[in-house]
Amino acid sequence: FLLGALAESIQMLVILLISRPFEKAWDLVEIIGLPMIIANGIGCALFLLIIKSVINEEEKAGALQAQKTLRIADKTLAFLRNGLNTESAKVVCHILHNEMNTSAVTMTNSVEILAHVGLGYDHHLPHHTIQTNIIQDVIKKGEITISRRNTLCDTERCPLDAAVIAPLKQRRETIGTLQFYFRSEKEITPVIMELISGLSLLLSNQLEIAEADKSYQLAKEAEIKALQAQISPHFLFNSLNTILSLIRIKPAKARELLISLSHFLRQNLSVTTQSMTTLEQELRHVKAFLAIEEARFINKLKVIYEVEEDTLLQQIPPLTLQPIVENAIKHGIKDKVNNCVVKITIQKQQESAYVKIEDNGVGMSKERAGQISRAPIASKSGNGLALYNVNRRLTMVFGEEAALKVKSEINIGTEISLSIPCLEAG
């Protein structure tokens, strides 16, 4: 207002300075000066207010579009995590149709229609092959396109009038399309085009994340299988020799050991097809192993079990306990002459299952105990790979809270414990 009034005041001053005769110029300015100064000031103020209002409306529209985009992202993310398929596409199309108030929404892969919601649902059916050239062009070129009525559908009475077709991409390759149908081409404004372009990029990124997550899970499962497969029954030949020596003098005991050995080997072979098992099955596996070891070390090895029955349904990765127990036998009490004790404790502590395996063997230094499950360690008697593999599987499945905890003192013994969140088998 002040700038407009100042400009008009300068104009009145110029009239007085250059117009002649001065008396008539003064009379004119006296009549029109004040009204024009006020009118121009108000006009400038109104003009700038209109500009400001337009800018505010654009900002408001942008904020609403951003809010809508974020809302769509939040609603669709859970479904697109499963990848691009008929089920996820149908739910996403419903969400987009309701949020954007379109005539219809369609999602396709590179070959066929996955889902269609809205007008034309009677002939735009899932699993129908893509036949229109414009959709095939979008898949080939990977560019957003506006389609008119005559290029949308091969059906003569199709109610769909205009559409925006956007590509869905993974790794820079178009794997499908997203089609928004409108009542007329006039509804396809620059704001709508910008929104659809953003949604296309957003949904493509969600599909990328889903693919990456799937690849990560597959890699994680493959690594677990590989780690499980690395653990083999080192004592097989010693066990067979023990059974062979008992066949004549104690055939019943030999038969019992054969059953234990068969159970042990069956469990070792089956773990490559399992991702999880129960503490009960793990304990059976350990008991089969220790039954053979007790037969080998007659009157030397004593095994103590302290097990709370209500913890045995706890889920745990296969071959978790047996390598720890085998480590206690092989490295802990191997060189002791007698009075060898291995104690296995399984109990519930708050919301976790607590497992502890103790031996009264030769033990190790605190420094070595702190390293033993964190990385393979070269030594004359072994490299600690078994405990390292067990620790890795536990942390991969349950997190760092489930990592092995090793306590040991030289000539006193070793204690290895783990605590995993309660998750019973279904």
Coordinates of C-alpha atoms in Angstrom, one line a residue, residues 115-415:
A115 CA -5.4 -56.1 -10.4
H116 CA -8.0 -53.5 -11.5
V117 CA -10.3 -51.5 -9.2
G118 CA -13.0 -49.2 -10.4
L119 CA -14.9 -48.7 -13.7
G120 CA -14.3 -51.3 -16.3
Y121 CA -13.7 -54.1 -13.8
D122 CA -16.0 -56.4 -15.8
H123 CA -13.5 -56.7 -18.7
H124 CA -10.2 -55.5 -17.2
L125 CA -9.7 -58.8 -15.4
P126 CA -6.7 -60.1 -13.5
H127 CA -4.3 -62.5 -15.4
H128 CA -5.5 -61.1 -18.8
T129 CA -2.6 -60.5 -21.1
I130 CA -1.6 -56.9 -21.8
Q131 CA -2.8 -56.1 -25.4
T132 CA -2.8 -52.3 -25.8
N133 CA 0.2 -50.9 -27.5
I134 CA 0.6 -47.8 -25.2
I135 CA 1.1 -50.0 -22.1
Q136 CA 3.6 -52.1 -23.9
D137 CA 5.4 -48.9 -25.0
V138 CA 5.6 -47.7 -21.4
I139 CA 7.1 -51.0 -20.4
K140 CA 9.7 -50.7 -23.1
K141 CA 10.6 -47.1 -22.7
G142 CA 10.0 -46.7 -18.9
E143 CA 8.5 -43.3 -19.3
I144 CA 5.2 -41.9 -17.8
T145 CA 2.5 -41.4 -20.5
I146 CA -0.9 -39.8 -20.9
S147 CA -3.4 -42.1 -22.8
R148 CA -6.6 -41.0 -24.5
R149 CA -9.8 -43.0 -24.8
N150 CA -9.1 -44.6 -28.2
T151 CA -5.8 -46.1 -27.0
L152 CA -6.9 -47.3 -23.5
C153 CA -8.9 -50.3 -24.2
D154 CA -10.0 -52.6 -27.1
T155 CA -13.5 -52.9 -25.8
E156 CA -15.9 -50.4 -27.6
R157 CA -18.1 -49.6 -24.6
C158 CA -15.3 -49.2 -22.1
P159 CA -16.3 -46.3 -19.7
L160 CA -12.7 -45.3 -19.1
D161 CA -11.9 -41.9 -20.8
A162 CA -8.3 -40.8 -20.0
A163 CA -5.4 -42.3 -18.1
V164 CA -1.9 -41.7 -16.9
I165 CA 0.4 -44.7 -17.2
A166 CA 3.5 -44.8 -15.0
P167 CA 6.2 -47.4 -15.0
L168 CA 7.2 -49.5 -12.0
K169 CA 10.9 -50.3 -11.9
Q170 CA 13.4 -52.5 -10.2
R171 CA 17.1 -52.1 -10.8
R172 CA 16.4 -49.5 -13.5
E173 CA 14.3 -52.1 -15.5
T174 CA 10.5 -51.7 -15.9
I175 CA 8.8 -54.7 -14.3
G176 CA 5.2 -53.4 -14.6
T177 CA 2.9 -50.4 -14.8
L178 CA 0.6 -48.3 -12.6
Q179 CA -2.4 -46.9 -14.5
F180 CA -4.7 -44.1 -13.1
Y181 CA -7.9 -43.6 -15.0
F182 CA -9.9 -40.2 -14.9
R183 CA -13.3 -39.1 -16.1
S184 CA -11.8 -36.7 -18.6
E185 CA -8.4 -35.4 -19.8
K186 CA -9.1 -32.1 -18.1
E187 CA -8.7 -33.8 -14.7
I188 CA -5.1 -34.6 -15.5
T189 CA -3.5 -31.4 -14.2
P190 CA 0.2 -30.7 -13.7
V191 CA -0.3 -31.3 -9.9
I192 CA -1.8 -34.8 -10.7
M193 CA 1.0 -35.6 -13.0
E194 CA 3.6 -34.6 -10.4
L195 CA 1.8 -36.7 -7.8
I196 CA 1.6 -39.8 -10.1
S197 CA 5.3 -39.4 -11.0
G198 CA 6.1 -39.4 -7.3
L199 CA 3.9 -42.3 -6.5
S200 CA 5.5 -44.3 -9.3
L201 CA 9.0 -43.6 -7.9
L202 CA 7.8 -44.3 -4.4
L203 CA 6.2 -47.7 -5.2
S204 CA 9.2 -48.7 -7.3
N205 CA 11.4 -48.0 -4.3
Q206 CA 9.2 -50.0 -2.1
L207 CA 9.4 -52.9 -4.5
E208 CA 13.2 -52.5 -4.5
I209 CA 13.3 -52.7 -0.7
A210 CA 11.1 -55.8 -0.8
E211 CA 13.4 -57.5 -3.3
A212 CA 16.5 -56.5 -1.2
D213 CA 14.8 -57.8 2.0
K214 CA 13.9 -61.0 0.3
S215 CA 17.5 -61.4 -1.0
Y216 CA 18.8 -60.6 2.5
Q217 CA 16.6 -63.3 4.0
L218 CA 17.6 -65.9 1.4
A219 CA 21.3 -65.0 2.0
K220 CA 20.8 -65.2 5.8
E221 CA 19.1 -68.6 5.5
A222 CA 21.7 -69.9 3.1
E223 CA 24.5 -68.8 5.5
I224 CA 22.7 -70.5 8.4
K225 CA 22.5 -73.7 6.4
A226 CA 26.1 -73.5 5.4
L227 CA 27.1 -72.9 9.0
Q228 CA 25.0 -75.9 10.1
A229 CA 26.5 -78.1 7.4
Q230 CA 30.0 -77.3 8.6
I231 CA 29.4 -79.0 11.9
S232 CA 30.0 -82.8 11.5
P233 CA 30.1 -85.7 14.0
H234 CA 33.9 -85.9 14.7
F235 CA 33.5 -88.8 17.0
L236 CA 31.9 -91.2 14.4
F237 CA 34.8 -93.6 14.1
N238 CA 35.5 -93.7 17.8
S239 CA 31.8 -94.5 18.4
L240 CA 31.9 -97.3 15.9
N241 CA 35.0 -98.8 17.5
T242 CA 33.3 -98.5 20.9
I243 CA 30.2 -100.3 19.7
L244 CA 32.4 -102.9 17.9
S245 CA 34.2 -103.7 21.2
L246 CA 30.9 -104.1 23.1
I247 CA 29.1 -106.4 20.5
R248 CA 30.4 -109.6 22.0
I249 CA 30.8 -108.8 25.7
K250 CA 27.7 -106.5 26.1
P251 CA 25.4 -106.9 23.1
A252 CA 22.5 -105.1 24.8
K253 CA 24.7 -102.1 25.5
A254 CA 26.0 -102.2 22.0
R255 CA 22.4 -102.2 20.6
E256 CA 21.6 -99.2 22.9
L257 CA 24.6 -97.3 21.6
L258 CA 23.7 -98.0 18.0
I259 CA 20.2 -96.5 18.6
S260 CA 21.8 -93.4 20.2
L261 CA 24.3 -93.1 17.3
S262 CA 21.5 -93.5 14.7
H263 CA 19.5 -90.8 16.4
F264 CA 22.5 -88.5 16.6
L265 CA 23.4 -89.0 12.9
R266 CA 19.7 -88.5 11.8
Q267 CA 19.6 -85.2 13.7
N268 CA 22.8 -84.1 12.1
L269 CA 21.5 -84.8 8.6
S270 CA 18.1 -83.3 9.2
V271 CA 19.4 -79.9 10.4
T272 CA 20.2 -78.7 6.9
T273 CA 16.4 -78.7 6.1
Q274 CA 15.4 -77.0 9.4
S275 CA 15.8 -73.4 10.4
M276 CA 14.6 -73.9 14.0
T277 CA 14.0 -76.7 16.4
T278 CA 13.1 -77.0 20.1
L279 CA 15.2 -77.3 23.2
E280 CA 13.6 -80.7 23.8
Q281 CA 14.9 -82.0 20.4
E282 CA 18.3 -80.4 21.1
L283 CA 18.5 -82.1 24.5
R284 CA 17.7 -85.5 22.9
H285 CA 20.5 -84.9 20.5
V286 CA 22.9 -84.1 23.3
K287 CA 21.8 -87.1 25.4
A288 CA 22.4 -89.4 22.4
F289 CA 25.9 -87.9 22.0
L290 CA 26.7 -88.2 25.7
A291 CA 25.4 -91.8 25.9
I292 CA 28.1 -92.8 23.5
E293 CA 30.8 -90.7 25.2
E294 CA 29.9 -92.2 28.6
A295 CA 30.3 -95.6 27.1
R296 CA 33.8 -94.6 25.8
F297 CA 34.9 -93.1 29.1
I298 CA 33.6 -95.8 31.5
N299 CA 33.8 -94.7 35.2
K300 CA 35.4 -91.5 34.1
L301 CA 32.6 -89.2 32.8
K302 CA 29.5 -88.2 34.8
V303 CA 26.7 -86.1 33.3
I304 CA 24.3 -84.1 35.4
Y305 CA 21.0 -82.7 34.0
E306 CA 19.1 -79.9 35.7
V307 CA 16.2 -79.2 33.3
E308 CA 12.9 -77.3 33.8
E309 CA 10.4 -79.1 31.7
D310 CA 8.4 -75.9 30.8
T311 CA 11.4 -74.5 28.9
L312 CA 11.7 -77.4 26.5
L313 CA 9.3 -76.0 23.9
Q314 CA 11.6 -73.0 23.4
Q315 CA 12.7 -72.4 19.8
I316 CA 16.4 -72.5 19.1
P317 CA 18.6 -73.0 16.0
P318 CA 19.5 -76.7 15.4
L319 CA 22.9 -77.9 16.5
T320 CA 23.3 -75.3 19.2
L321 CA 23.9 -77.4 22.3
Q322 CA 25.7 -80.4 20.9
P323 CA 28.8 -78.5 19.7
I324 CA 29.2 -76.8 23.1
V325 CA 28.9 -80.2 24.9
E326 CA 31.3 -81.8 22.4
N327 CA 33.8 -78.9 23.0
A328 CA 33.6 -79.6 26.8
I329 CA 34.4 -83.3 26.2
K330 CA 37.0 -82.8 23.5
H331 CA 39.0 -79.9 25.0
G332 CA 37.8 -79.6 28.6
I333 CA 38.0 -83.1 30.2
K334 CA 39.9 -85.1 27.6
D335 CA 43.2 -85.1 29.5
K336 CA 41.7 -85.8 32.9
V337 CA 42.1 -89.2 34.3
N338 CA 38.9 -89.5 36.4
N339 CA 36.2 -87.5 38.1
C340 CA 35.1 -85.8 34.9
V341 CA 31.8 -83.9 35.2
V342 CA 29.6 -82.2 32.6
K343 CA 26.6 -80.4 33.9
I344 CA 23.7 -79.1 31.7
T345 CA 21.3 -76.6 33.2
I346 CA 18.2 -75.4 31.4
Q347 CA 15.8 -73.1 33.2
K348 CA 13.5 -70.2 32.7
Q349 CA 14.6 -66.7 33.7
Q350 CA 11.9 -64.0 33.4
E351 CA 11.1 -63.8 29.7
S352 CA 14.1 -65.9 28.5
A353 CA 15.3 -69.5 28.5
Y354 CA 18.7 -69.8 30.1
V355 CA 21.1 -72.6 29.1
K356 CA 24.4 -73.3 30.9
I357 CA 26.9 -76.1 30.1
E358 CA 29.7 -76.6 32.7
D359 CA 32.7 -78.9 32.9
N360 CA 35.4 -79.3 35.5
G361 CA 38.2 -79.7 32.9
V362 CA 41.5 -77.9 32.2
G363 CA 39.9 -74.5 31.6
M364 CA 41.5 -71.6 29.8
S365 CA 42.8 -68.1 30.4
K366 CA 40.3 -65.2 30.7
E367 CA 41.7 -63.6 27.5
R368 CA 41.2 -66.7 25.5
A369 CA 37.7 -67.2 27.0
G370 CA 36.8 -63.7 25.8
Q371 CA 37.9 -64.6 22.2
I372 CA 36.8 -68.2 21.8
S373 CA 33.3 -67.6 20.4
R374 CA 34.0 -64.3 18.7
A375 CA 36.4 -65.5 16.0
P376 CA 38.2 -68.8 15.0
I377 CA 41.4 -69.1 17.0
A378 CA 44.3 -71.2 15.7
S379 CA 45.7 -73.7 18.2
K380 CA 47.3 -77.2 18.4
S381 CA 44.0 -78.8 19.6
G382 CA 41.5 -76.9 17.4
N383 CA 40.4 -73.6 16.0
G384 CA 37.2 -72.8 17.9
L385 CA 35.1 -72.9 14.7
A386 CA 32.3 -74.9 16.3
L387 CA 31.6 -72.3 19.1
Y388 CA 32.1 -69.5 16.6
N389 CA 29.5 -71.0 14.3
V390 CA 27.1 -71.5 17.2
N391 CA 27.5 -67.9 18.3
R392 CA 27.0 -66.6 14.8
R393 CA 23.7 -68.5 14.3
L394 CA 22.4 -67.4 17.7
T395 CA 23.2 -63.7 17.0
M396 CA 21.8 -63.9 13.5
V397 CA 18.5 -65.2 14.7
F398 CA 18.0 -63.5 18.1
G399 CA 20.4 -60.6 18.1
E400 CA 23.5 -59.8 20.2
E401 CA 21.6 -60.5 23.5
A402 CA 21.7 -64.2 22.7
A403 CA 25.5 -64.4 22.2
L404 CA 27.5 -67.0 24.0
K405 CA 29.0 -66.0 27.4
V406 CA 32.2 -67.9 28.3
K407 CA 33.7 -68.1 31.8
S408 CA 36.7 -70.2 32.5
E409 CA 39.6 -70.6 35.0
I410 CA 42.7 -72.8 34.4
N411 CA 42.5 -76.2 36.1
I412 CA 39.0 -75.4 37.5
G413 CA 36.7 -75.6 34.4
T414 CA 34.7 -73.8 31.9
E415 CA 31.1 -72.5 31.8

